[in-house]
C-alpha cells in the first residue's frame, strides 16, 4: 500500500477517536450539569485531571514496554472504548432512577470513575497515534516538512471534531432525551471501536516499520528494556516508587524539557473554552448562542493556526514558528486581560473580600454539594438577549468587557495551536522511540497538574467579581511558558553555535 493510503487510514482512525472523545466530553458535561449542576461538572473534571496525573506516565511506560506496537494500541483501544460504554450505561441508569436510593450514588461514582479511566486511555491512544505511529509513516525523522504537514492535518481533524461533535449531539438531543442519547453513544462507541480496529489492523499489516519497534542506530533504544527488566524483579512498593522516579527522570532528562515545560504552563489558565469560561460568560448574561458562536470561532482559529503552522514551518523552521505562535498568543490574550477593566466587567474583588469570612466561604462550598432532586424537572431560566443598539444585555449590562474577553481567547487559539504543534514537533524529533510514549505520558500528566491548579484556583475564588484575579494569574503563567520556550530556543542556539565553532 502506498504511503498516502497508509496516512489516510491513520487519519480515518484518528478522526474516529476525536469524534468520540469530543462528543462524549460534551455529553459528560450535560449529564453532570443535569444531575448536579456546575459543582458536579467541576468535580468530574477535577477527577479526570487527577487520574491523568496519576496514571498517564504509567500507561505510557506500559505501552513503551511492549515488544510490538500493536499491543500498546490494543490496550488503549479497549481501555478507551470500554470506559465510554461503561460510563454511558451508568449515567443512563442515573438518569432513569430515583436519586434518593443508594444505587444512584453508586452508579454516579462508578460512572465518574470510568470517565476518569476513559480520559487516561483516550489521551494515550491519541499520543500513540499522533506522536508515535505518525513518525513511522513519514519514514524518517529528518523529514521535518512531511511531519509538520501530518501534525497540522491531525490537529485540524481534532479541531473539526470539536466543532462537529457538539452539533451532532445537539441535533440528536432535539429528538431524544439525554438518557437515550447516552445509550446511542454507547452503541456508537462499539461501532467506532470496530472501525478503528479494522483501519489500524490494515495499516499495521501494510507497514513493516510499524511491526519493528526500535531504531538500531540509536543507542538509547537499549535502555528501556533493561530498566523494565530490572524493575520487574523489585518488590511491589519499590517497583512503584522506582517507576514514578524513572518516568519523571526520563522526562526531565530530555533536551526539550524547557520547551515541554513551557507548553505545560499554558494549561494553568482560565482563558480557554472550557466550563469555567462558559460559566463566566453566562454569569454576566451572555446568551448561549453567542457563546456557541465564540466557541466555533475559536475552533476555526485553531484550524487556521494548524494550517498556517505547516506554511510557516517550511519558511521559518520549527523553532521560529513556535516563537511566532507564542508571540501571537500573548498579544491576543492582552485583549482578554484588558477586558476586566472595561465597561460591564463584574471585576470587584474589594467588595467580595470585604464581606468574605472563612465560615461564609466554607458554608458556600459545602452548600454546593447539596443534593438538588428538582434539577431534572426544573424550568430553564428565560433566555438572555442582547440589545444591539446599546450593546447591552437584557439587564442593561454592557457587553464590551465579555465580548473583549471571548474575542481575545478565541483569536489567541491561532497562535496557541502554532506553538503547540511546534513544541510537539520538536519533542517528537528529539525523543528516542523507546521513550516516546513515556515522555508524552508524563508530559500529559504535568499538563493536567497545571490544569488541576486552575480548577482549584476557581474553587478558592468562585465569584464572578474575582474572576479577573484568575485571569491575571493565568496570564502570568502564560508569560512564564513563553519565557521557558525562549530559554530553550536560546539554549539550542548556543549549542549549535558551539558545534559550528568546533
Short mmCIF file of C-alpha atoms in Angstrom, two decimals:
data_model
loop_
_atom_site.label_atom_id
_atom_site.label_comp_id
_atom_site.label_asym_id
_atom_site.label_seq_id
_atom_site.Cartn_x
_atom_site.Cartn_y
_atom_site.Cartn_z
CA UNK A 1 0.00 0.00 0.00
CA UNK A 2 1.25 3.47 -0.90
CA UNK A 3 2.29 5.91 1.76
CA UNK A 4 -0.67 8.23 1.08
CA UNK A 5 -3.06 5.33 1.55
CA UNK A 6 -1.46 4.44 4.89
CA UNK A 7 -1.75 8.05 6.04
CA UNK A 8 -5.43 8.07 5.03
CA UNK A 9 -6.01 5.03 7.25
CA UNK A 10 -4.31 6.79 10.15
CA UNK A 11 -6.35 9.97 9.60
CA UNK A 12 -9.61 7.98 9.44
CA UNK A 13 -8.84 6.15 12.69
CA UNK A 14 -7.77 9.40 14.37
CA UNK A 15 -10.93 11.29 13.40
CA UNK A 16 -13.00 8.44 14.86
CA UNK A 17 -11.10 8.81 18.14
CA UNK A 18 -11.53 12.60 18.13
CA UNK A 19 -15.26 12.43 17.35
CA UNK A 20 -15.98 10.03 20.18
CA UNK A 21 -13.69 11.99 22.52
CA UNK A 22 -15.22 15.41 21.82
CA UNK A 23 -18.76 14.03 21.66
CA UNK A 24 -18.57 12.14 24.94
CA UNK A 25 -16.79 15.03 26.68
CA UNK A 26 -19.70 17.27 25.71
CA UNK A 27 -22.21 14.64 26.85
CA UNK A 28 -20.42 14.27 30.21
CA UNK A 29 -20.82 18.00 30.84
CA UNK A 30 -24.53 17.78 30.03
CA UNK A 31 -25.01 14.77 32.31
CA UNK A 32 -23.13 16.33 35.20
CA UNK A 33 -24.97 19.64 34.76
CA UNK A 34 -28.33 17.87 34.76
CA UNK A 35 -27.51 15.60 37.71
CA UNK A 36 -25.77 18.07 39.99
CA UNK A 37 -25.06 21.42 38.37
CA UNK A 38 -21.73 23.15 37.77
CA UNK A 39 -20.31 21.90 41.05
CA UNK A 40 -20.60 18.31 39.82
CA UNK A 41 -19.10 19.34 36.47
CA UNK A 42 -16.07 20.75 38.31
CA UNK A 43 -15.70 17.66 40.48
CA UNK A 44 -15.80 15.37 37.45
CA UNK A 45 -13.22 17.48 35.59
CA UNK A 46 -11.00 17.50 38.67
CA UNK A 47 -11.27 13.70 38.92
CA UNK A 48 -10.21 13.36 35.27
CA UNK A 49 -7.24 15.65 35.83
CA UNK A 50 -6.06 13.78 38.91
CA UNK A 51 -6.40 10.45 37.06
CA UNK A 52 -4.21 11.73 34.24
CA UNK A 53 -1.62 13.00 36.68
CA UNK A 54 -1.53 9.66 38.46
CA UNK A 55 -1.65 7.21 35.56
CA UNK A 56 -0.64 8.85 32.25
CA UNK A 57 3.06 8.24 32.78
CA UNK A 58 2.47 4.66 33.92
CA UNK A 59 0.29 3.87 30.90
CA UNK A 60 2.95 5.35 28.64
CA UNK A 61 5.59 3.18 30.28
CA UNK A 62 3.41 0.06 29.80
CA UNK A 63 2.96 0.90 26.12
CA UNK A 64 6.69 1.51 25.66
CA UNK A 65 7.45 -1.75 27.42
CA UNK A 66 5.53 -3.85 24.87
CA UNK A 67 7.71 -5.50 22.25
CA UNK A 68 5.19 -4.75 19.48
CA UNK A 69 3.27 -1.55 18.80
CA UNK A 70 0.00 -3.37 18.21
CA UNK A 71 -0.26 -4.48 21.85
CA UNK A 72 0.05 -0.93 23.11
CA UNK A 73 -2.68 0.18 20.71
CA UNK A 74 -4.94 -2.72 21.72
CA UNK A 75 -4.63 -1.73 25.39
CA UNK A 76 -5.54 1.88 24.59
CA UNK A 77 -8.43 0.99 22.28
CA UNK A 78 -10.03 -1.43 24.72
CA UNK A 79 -9.46 0.80 27.74
CA UNK A 80 -10.86 3.88 25.99
CA UNK A 81 -13.96 2.38 24.41
CA UNK A 82 -14.85 0.08 27.31
CA UNK A 83 -14.71 3.07 29.66
CA UNK A 84 -17.03 5.06 27.37
CA UNK A 85 -19.51 2.18 27.12
CA UNK A 86 -19.49 1.63 30.90
CA UNK A 87 -19.87 5.33 31.79
CA UNK A 88 -22.61 5.83 29.18
CA UNK A 89 -24.56 2.91 30.62
CA UNK A 90 -24.10 4.03 34.23
CA UNK A 91 -25.17 7.62 33.53
CA UNK A 92 -28.21 6.32 31.63
CA UNK A 93 -29.13 4.43 34.80
CA UNK A 94 -28.62 7.58 36.89
CA UNK A 95 -30.99 9.47 34.60
CA UNK A 96 -33.61 6.73 34.95
CA UNK A 97 -33.86 6.03 38.69
CA UNK A 98 -34.78 7.85 41.88
CA UNK A 99 -31.90 9.89 43.31
CA UNK A 100 -32.78 9.02 46.88
CA UNK A 101 -31.68 5.36 46.63
CA UNK A 102 -28.10 4.16 47.13
CA UNK A 103 -27.94 2.65 43.65
CA UNK A 104 -27.99 6.16 42.17
CA UNK A 105 -24.96 7.26 44.18
CA UNK A 106 -23.09 4.07 43.34
CA UNK A 107 -23.78 4.39 39.60
CA UNK A 108 -22.82 8.07 39.64
CA UNK A 109 -19.49 7.41 41.37
CA UNK A 110 -18.69 4.43 39.13
CA UNK A 111 -19.62 6.47 36.07
CA UNK A 112 -17.24 9.25 37.11
CA UNK A 113 -14.55 6.64 37.77
CA UNK A 114 -14.92 5.22 34.26
CA UNK A 115 -14.89 8.77 32.85
CA UNK A 116 -11.51 9.26 34.51
CA UNK A 117 -10.14 6.00 33.08
CA UNK A 118 -11.56 6.95 29.68
CA UNK A 119 -9.65 10.24 29.78
CA UNK A 120 -6.37 8.46 30.57
CA UNK A 121 -6.78 5.89 27.80
CA UNK A 122 -8.07 8.27 25.14
CA UNK A 123 -5.09 10.58 25.66
CA UNK A 124 -2.76 7.57 25.48
CA UNK A 125 -4.47 6.46 22.26
CA UNK A 126 -4.13 9.94 20.75
CA UNK A 127 -0.48 10.11 21.78
CA UNK A 128 0.23 6.69 20.33
CA UNK A 129 -1.41 7.62 17.03
CA UNK A 130 -0.24 11.20 16.60
CA UNK A 131 3.12 11.09 18.43
CA UNK A 132 4.47 7.62 17.63
CA UNK A 133 2.84 5.93 14.63
CA UNK A 134 2.91 9.13 12.62
CA UNK A 135 6.73 9.21 12.81
CA UNK A 136 6.88 5.77 11.26
CA UNK A 137 4.63 6.83 8.38
CA UNK A 138 6.84 9.75 7.41
CA UNK A 139 9.62 7.18 7.03
CA UNK A 140 12.38 9.10 8.78
CA UNK A 141 12.95 11.69 11.49
CA UNK A 142 14.68 14.11 9.11
CA UNK A 143 11.52 14.56 7.03
CA UNK A 144 10.57 17.61 9.06
CA UNK A 145 8.25 19.20 6.49
CA UNK A 146 6.30 15.98 5.99
CA UNK A 147 5.97 15.55 9.74
CA UNK A 148 4.84 19.17 10.16
CA UNK A 149 2.20 18.71 7.47
CA UNK A 150 0.95 15.48 9.04
CA UNK A 151 0.79 17.05 12.51
CA UNK A 152 -1.13 20.01 11.08
CA UNK A 153 -3.66 17.67 9.45
CA UNK A 154 -4.14 15.69 12.68
CA UNK A 155 -4.65 18.88 14.69
CA UNK A 156 -7.12 20.20 12.11
CA UNK A 157 -9.07 16.93 12.32
CA UNK A 158 -9.17 17.24 16.12
CA UNK A 159 -10.48 20.80 15.88
CA UNK A 160 -13.00 19.78 13.23
CA UNK A 161 -14.27 17.08 15.59
CA UNK A 162 -14.51 19.74 18.29
CA UNK A 163 -16.96 21.62 16.08
CA UNK A 164 -18.93 18.68 14.67
CA UNK A 165 -19.44 16.54 17.78
CA UNK A 166 -21.45 19.09 19.83
CA UNK A 167 -23.51 19.90 16.74
CA UNK A 168 -24.30 16.24 16.09
CA UNK A 169 -25.10 15.58 19.74
CA UNK A 170 -27.24 18.71 19.90
CA UNK A 171 -29.19 17.53 16.84
CA UNK A 172 -29.67 14.12 18.48
CA UNK A 173 -30.93 15.72 21.71
CA UNK A 174 -33.56 17.64 19.76
CA UNK A 175 -35.26 14.28 19.08
CA UNK A 176 -34.44 12.12 22.12
CA UNK A 177 -33.74 12.53 25.83
CA UNK A 178 -30.25 12.65 27.31
CA UNK A 179 -30.76 9.14 28.69
CA UNK A 180 -31.43 7.76 25.20
CA UNK A 181 -28.52 9.81 23.86
CA UNK A 182 -26.19 8.09 26.35
CA UNK A 183 -27.37 4.69 25.09
CA UNK A 184 -26.84 5.80 21.48
CA UNK A 185 -23.32 6.97 22.35
CA UNK A 186 -22.55 3.58 23.89
CA UNK A 187 -23.64 1.87 20.67
CA UNK A 188 -21.62 4.36 18.62
CA UNK A 189 -18.57 3.60 20.77
CA UNK A 190 -18.86 -0.11 19.89
CA UNK A 191 -19.11 0.78 16.20
CA UNK A 192 -16.19 3.19 16.48
CA UNK A 193 -14.07 0.50 18.18
CA UNK A 194 -14.73 -1.90 15.30
CA UNK A 195 -13.93 0.75 12.67
CA UNK A 196 -10.74 1.93 14.38
CA UNK A 197 -9.51 -1.61 14.99
CA UNK A 198 -10.12 -2.55 11.36
CA UNK A 199 -8.38 0.55 9.98
CA UNK A 200 -5.36 0.19 12.26
CA UNK A 201 -5.16 -3.56 11.59
CA UNK A 202 -4.90 -2.91 7.85
CA UNK A 203 -2.37 -0.12 8.44
CA UNK A 204 -0.28 -2.28 10.76
CA UNK A 205 -0.26 -5.16 8.29
CA UNK A 206 0.84 -2.97 5.39
CA UNK A 207 3.70 -1.13 7.09
CA UNK A 208 6.65 -3.26 8.09
CA UNK A 209 8.27 -0.44 10.07
CA UNK A 210 5.27 -0.38 12.41
CA UNK A 211 5.86 -4.04 13.20
CA UNK A 212 9.55 -3.45 14.01
CA UNK A 213 9.98 -1.42 17.18
CA UNK A 214 13.28 0.29 17.87
CA UNK A 215 15.99 2.13 15.99
CA UNK A 216 19.29 0.19 15.87
CA UNK A 217 21.20 3.41 15.15
CA UNK A 218 20.02 4.99 18.41
CA UNK A 219 21.91 3.53 21.42
CA UNK A 220 19.35 4.95 23.82
CA UNK A 221 16.81 2.46 22.48
CA UNK A 222 18.52 -0.28 24.51
CA UNK A 223 17.95 1.44 27.84
CA UNK A 224 14.23 0.93 28.40
CA UNK A 225 14.10 -2.91 28.15
CA UNK A 226 16.89 -3.14 30.71
CA UNK A 227 15.14 -0.76 33.05
CA UNK A 228 11.84 -2.61 32.69
CA UNK A 229 13.57 -5.96 33.34
CA UNK A 230 15.31 -4.61 36.43
CA UNK A 231 12.13 -3.09 37.79
CA UNK A 232 10.23 -6.33 37.28
CA UNK A 233 12.42 -8.02 39.93
CA UNK A 234 11.73 -5.41 42.62
CA UNK A 235 9.08 -5.65 45.33
CA UNK A 236 5.73 -4.12 44.52
CA UNK A 237 6.12 -0.91 46.57
CA UNK A 238 9.71 -0.40 45.49
CA UNK A 239 8.68 -1.02 41.90
CA UNK A 240 6.01 1.65 42.07
CA UNK A 241 8.36 4.20 43.60
CA UNK A 242 11.06 3.33 41.08
CA UNK A 243 8.58 3.65 38.21
CA UNK A 244 7.50 7.09 39.41
CA UNK A 245 11.04 8.41 39.66
CA UNK A 246 12.02 6.64 36.46
CA UNK A 247 9.34 8.25 34.32
CA UNK A 248 9.95 11.68 35.85
CA UNK A 249 13.70 11.42 35.35
CA UNK A 250 13.19 10.24 31.78
CA UNK A 251 11.06 13.31 31.10
CA UNK A 252 13.46 15.73 32.82
CA UNK A 253 16.46 14.26 31.01
CA UNK A 254 15.10 15.16 27.59
CA UNK A 255 16.87 18.01 25.83
CA UNK A 256 13.47 19.54 25.02
CA UNK A 257 12.40 19.72 28.67
CA UNK A 258 12.31 23.57 28.82
CA UNK A 259 10.08 23.76 25.74
CA UNK A 260 7.83 20.98 27.05
CA UNK A 261 7.55 22.75 30.42
CA UNK A 262 6.66 25.96 28.61
CA UNK A 263 3.82 24.17 26.88
CA UNK A 264 2.62 22.62 30.17
CA UNK A 265 2.49 26.05 31.85
CA UNK A 266 -0.07 27.14 29.25
CA UNK A 267 -2.58 24.74 30.83
CA UNK A 268 -2.79 26.82 34.03
CA UNK A 269 -5.26 29.25 32.53
CA UNK A 270 -8.94 30.11 32.75
CA UNK A 271 -8.68 31.73 29.32
CA UNK A 272 -9.92 28.74 27.36
CA UNK A 273 -13.24 27.42 26.12
CA UNK A 274 -13.93 25.05 28.99
CA UNK A 275 -16.76 25.10 31.51
CA UNK A 276 -15.12 27.86 33.56
CA UNK A 277 -15.03 30.46 30.79
CA UNK A 278 -18.50 29.48 29.58
CA UNK A 279 -19.84 29.80 33.12
CA UNK A 280 -18.22 33.24 33.42
CA UNK A 281 -19.94 34.32 30.22
CA UNK A 282 -23.31 33.08 31.42
CA UNK A 283 -22.88 34.86 34.77
CA UNK A 284 -22.78 38.24 33.03
CA UNK A 285 -25.81 37.43 30.88
CA UNK A 286 -24.24 36.42 27.56
CA UNK A 287 -26.73 34.31 25.53
CA UNK A 288 -25.86 30.68 24.83
CA UNK A 289 -25.97 31.16 21.06
CA UNK A 290 -23.36 33.93 21.30
CA UNK A 291 -21.21 31.69 23.48
CA UNK A 292 -21.56 28.97 20.84
CA UNK A 293 -20.50 31.36 18.10
CA UNK A 294 -17.39 32.39 20.04
CA UNK A 295 -16.55 28.73 20.63
CA UNK A 296 -16.94 27.93 16.92
CA UNK A 297 -14.81 30.95 16.04
CA UNK A 298 -12.13 29.76 18.46
CA UNK A 299 -12.13 26.30 16.86
CA UNK A 300 -11.89 27.88 13.41
CA UNK A 301 -8.95 29.98 14.61
CA UNK A 302 -7.31 26.79 15.88
CA UNK A 303 -7.77 25.09 12.49
CA UNK A 304 -6.31 28.16 10.75
CA UNK A 305 -3.35 28.10 13.12
CA UNK A 306 -2.74 24.41 12.40
CA UNK A 307 -2.85 25.04 8.64
CA UNK A 308 -0.60 28.09 8.80
CA UNK A 309 1.85 26.21 11.01
CA UNK A 310 2.80 23.97 8.08
CA UNK A 311 3.31 27.06 5.89
CA UNK A 312 5.37 28.93 8.47
CA UNK A 313 7.41 25.85 9.37
CA UNK A 314 8.61 25.41 5.78
CA UNK A 315 9.58 29.07 5.56
CA UNK A 316 10.98 29.86 9.02
CA UNK A 317 11.71 26.49 10.62
CA UNK A 318 10.01 24.80 13.55
CA UNK A 319 11.56 26.79 16.41
CA UNK A 320 10.91 30.20 14.87
CA UNK A 321 7.37 29.16 14.03
CA UNK A 322 6.84 28.22 17.67
CA UNK A 323 8.16 31.62 18.67
CA UNK A 324 5.75 33.35 16.29
CA UNK A 325 2.87 31.33 17.72
CA UNK A 326 3.80 32.23 21.29
CA UNK A 327 4.04 35.95 20.46
CA UNK A 328 0.67 35.95 18.65
CA UNK A 329 -0.96 34.20 21.59
CA UNK A 330 0.48 36.73 24.06
CA UNK A 331 -0.75 39.68 22.00
CA UNK A 332 -4.30 38.30 21.72
CA UNK A 333 -4.53 37.43 25.39
CA UNK A 334 -3.63 41.00 26.34
CA UNK A 335 -7.09 41.92 24.99
CA UNK A 336 -8.66 39.38 27.36
CA UNK A 337 -6.65 40.80 30.28
CA UNK A 338 -7.67 44.37 29.49
CA UNK A 339 -11.32 43.26 29.39
CA UNK A 340 -11.51 43.03 33.19
CA UNK A 341 -11.38 46.86 33.37
CA UNK A 342 -13.81 47.56 30.51
CA UNK A 343 -17.49 48.55 30.96
CA UNK A 344 -19.69 45.67 32.03
CA UNK A 345 -16.94 43.80 33.85
CA UNK A 346 -18.03 42.24 37.18
CA UNK A 347 -14.47 42.62 38.49
CA UNK A 348 -14.74 43.97 42.04
CA UNK A 349 -12.53 41.94 44.37
CA UNK A 350 -12.54 44.58 47.10
CA UNK A 351 -16.28 44.24 47.66
CA UNK A 352 -16.01 40.45 47.65
CA UNK A 353 -13.18 40.27 50.18
CA UNK A 354 -14.79 42.91 52.42
CA UNK A 355 -17.70 40.55 53.12
CA UNK A 356 -15.74 37.29 52.96
CA UNK A 357 -15.11 35.18 56.04
CA UNK A 358 -13.80 31.66 56.37
CA UNK A 359 -17.13 30.42 57.69
CA UNK A 360 -19.10 32.02 54.83
CA UNK A 361 -16.73 30.61 52.20
CA UNK A 362 -16.83 27.14 53.75
CA UNK A 363 -20.61 27.20 54.06
CA UNK A 364 -20.96 28.20 50.40
CA UNK A 365 -18.57 25.40 49.44
CA UNK A 366 -20.50 22.80 51.46
CA UNK A 367 -23.82 24.04 50.09
CA UNK A 368 -22.59 23.43 46.53
CA UNK A 369 -22.56 19.69 47.30
CA UNK A 370 -26.15 19.69 48.50
CA UNK A 371 -28.43 17.39 46.50
CA UNK A 372 -30.84 19.01 44.09
CA UNK A 373 -33.52 16.44 43.30
CA UNK A 374 -35.58 19.04 41.47
CA UNK A 375 -32.85 19.71 38.89
CA UNK A 376 -34.09 17.34 36.14
CA UNK A 377 -37.56 18.87 36.18
CA UNK A 378 -36.61 22.47 36.93
CA UNK A 379 -37.67 25.01 34.34
CA UNK A 380 -34.77 26.65 32.48
CA UNK A 381 -34.27 30.38 33.02
CA UNK A 382 -35.57 32.71 30.30
CA UNK A 383 -33.02 33.11 27.50
CA UNK A 384 -30.77 36.16 27.66
CA UNK A 385 -30.94 38.72 24.88
CA UNK A 386 -28.66 41.50 23.68
CA UNK A 387 -29.82 44.96 22.78
CA UNK A 388 -27.55 45.55 19.80
CA UNK A 389 -28.47 49.25 19.60
CA UNK A 390 -26.84 49.84 23.00
CA UNK A 391 -24.61 46.73 23.18
CA UNK A 392 -26.09 45.70 26.50
CA UNK A 393 -27.65 42.54 27.90
CA UNK A 394 -31.31 42.24 28.91
CA UNK A 395 -30.48 43.60 32.38
CA UNK A 396 -28.66 46.64 30.97
CA UNK A 397 -25.08 45.38 31.45
CA UNK A 398 -22.58 46.41 28.78
CA UNK A 399 -21.13 43.54 26.74
CA UNK A 400 -17.88 45.38 25.97
CA UNK A 401 -15.95 43.51 28.64
CA UNK A 402 -17.23 39.98 27.97
CA UNK A 403 -17.02 40.40 24.18
CA UNK A 404 -13.40 41.54 24.51
CA UNK A 405 -12.64 38.59 26.79
CA UNK A 406 -14.02 35.98 24.41
CA UNK A 407 -12.62 37.71 21.33
CA UNK A 408 -9.18 37.66 22.91
CA UNK A 409 -9.18 34.00 23.94
CA UNK A 410 -10.77 32.93 20.63
CA UNK A 411 -8.18 34.65 18.42
CA UNK A 412 -5.38 33.50 20.74
CA UNK A 413 -6.05 29.93 19.67
CA UNK A 414 -4.46 30.72 16.30
CA UNK A 415 -1.09 31.31 17.95
CA UNK A 416 -1.69 28.65 20.61
CA UNK A 417 -2.02 25.85 18.08
CA UNK A 418 1.00 27.06 16.13
CA UNK A 419 3.06 26.92 19.34
CA UNK A 420 1.52 23.60 20.37
CA UNK A 421 2.37 21.97 17.04
CA UNK A 422 5.88 23.40 17.06
CA UNK A 423 6.68 22.07 20.54
CA UNK A 424 5.07 18.71 19.75
CA UNK A 425 7.15 18.51 16.57
CA UNK A 426 10.32 19.30 18.50
CA UNK A 427 9.52 16.68 21.14
CA UNK A 428 8.78 14.03 18.50
CA UNK A 429 12.11 14.53 16.77
CA UNK A 430 14.22 14.76 19.92
CA UNK A 431 12.72 11.93 21.98
CA UNK A 432 14.08 8.37 21.48
CA UNK A 433 11.47 5.96 20.15
CA UNK A 434 11.68 3.63 23.15
CA UNK A 435 10.90 6.54 25.49
CA UNK A 436 8.37 8.40 23.35
CA UNK A 437 5.15 7.19 24.96
CA UNK A 438 6.67 7.51 28.43
CA UNK A 439 7.72 11.11 27.77
CA UNK A 440 4.41 12.13 26.26
CA UNK A 441 2.52 10.31 29.01
CA UNK A 442 4.42 12.21 31.72
CA UNK A 443 4.05 15.40 29.71
CA UNK A 444 0.30 14.96 29.62
CA UNK A 445 0.26 14.30 33.37
CA UNK A 446 2.21 17.50 34.06
CA UNK A 447 -0.10 19.46 31.77
CA UNK A 448 -3.06 18.12 33.72
CA UNK A 449 -1.37 19.04 37.01
CA UNK A 450 -1.38 22.67 35.91
CA UNK A 451 -4.97 22.27 34.71
CA UNK A 452 -5.96 20.97 38.16
CA UNK A 453 -4.29 24.04 39.69
CA UNK A 454 -6.60 26.15 37.55
CA UNK A 455 -9.64 24.27 38.82
CA UNK A 456 -8.53 24.70 42.42
CA UNK A 457 -7.93 28.40 41.84
CA UNK A 458 -11.52 28.89 40.72
CA UNK A 459 -12.79 26.86 43.69
CA UNK A 460 -10.94 29.24 46.03
CA UNK A 461 -12.16 32.31 44.08
CA UNK A 462 -15.59 31.20 42.83
CA UNK A 463 -17.32 34.56 42.40
CA UNK A 464 -17.51 36.40 39.03
CA UNK A 465 -16.21 39.52 40.80
CA UNK A 466 -12.91 37.68 41.48
CA UNK A 467 -12.60 36.03 38.06
CA UNK A 468 -10.37 38.89 36.97
CA UNK A 469 -7.78 37.75 39.53
CA UNK A 470 -7.84 34.30 37.92
CA UNK A 471 -7.32 35.95 34.51
CA UNK A 472 -4.27 37.89 35.76
CA UNK A 473 -2.74 34.79 37.37
CA UNK A 474 -3.41 32.81 34.19
CA UNK A 475 -1.67 35.44 32.07
CA UNK A 476 1.34 35.28 34.38
CA UNK A 477 1.59 31.53 33.76
CA UNK A 478 1.26 32.03 30.01
CA UNK A 479 4.12 34.54 30.15
CA UNK A 480 6.18 32.02 32.15
CA UNK A 481 5.55 29.41 29.45
CA UNK A 482 6.71 31.87 26.83
CA UNK A 483 9.88 32.57 28.84
CA UNK A 484 10.61 28.82 29.16
CA UNK A 485 10.30 28.38 25.39
CA UNK A 486 12.58 31.39 24.76
CA UNK A 487 15.13 29.81 27.12
CA UNK A 488 15.00 26.58 25.10
CA UNK A 489 15.48 28.40 21.79
CA UNK A 490 18.46 30.36 23.16
CA UNK A 491 19.94 27.17 24.65
CA UNK A 492 19.68 25.29 21.35
CA UNK A 493 21.14 28.28 19.50
CA UNK A 494 24.18 28.28 21.79
CA UNK A 495 24.70 24.55 21.38
CA UNK A 496 24.54 24.82 17.62
CA UNK A 497 26.92 27.81 17.66
CA UNK A 498 29.44 25.89 19.80
CA UNK A 499 29.16 22.92 17.45
CA UNK A 500 29.98 25.07 14.44
CA UNK A 501 32.88 26.70 16.28
CA UNK A 502 34.42 23.29 16.97
#
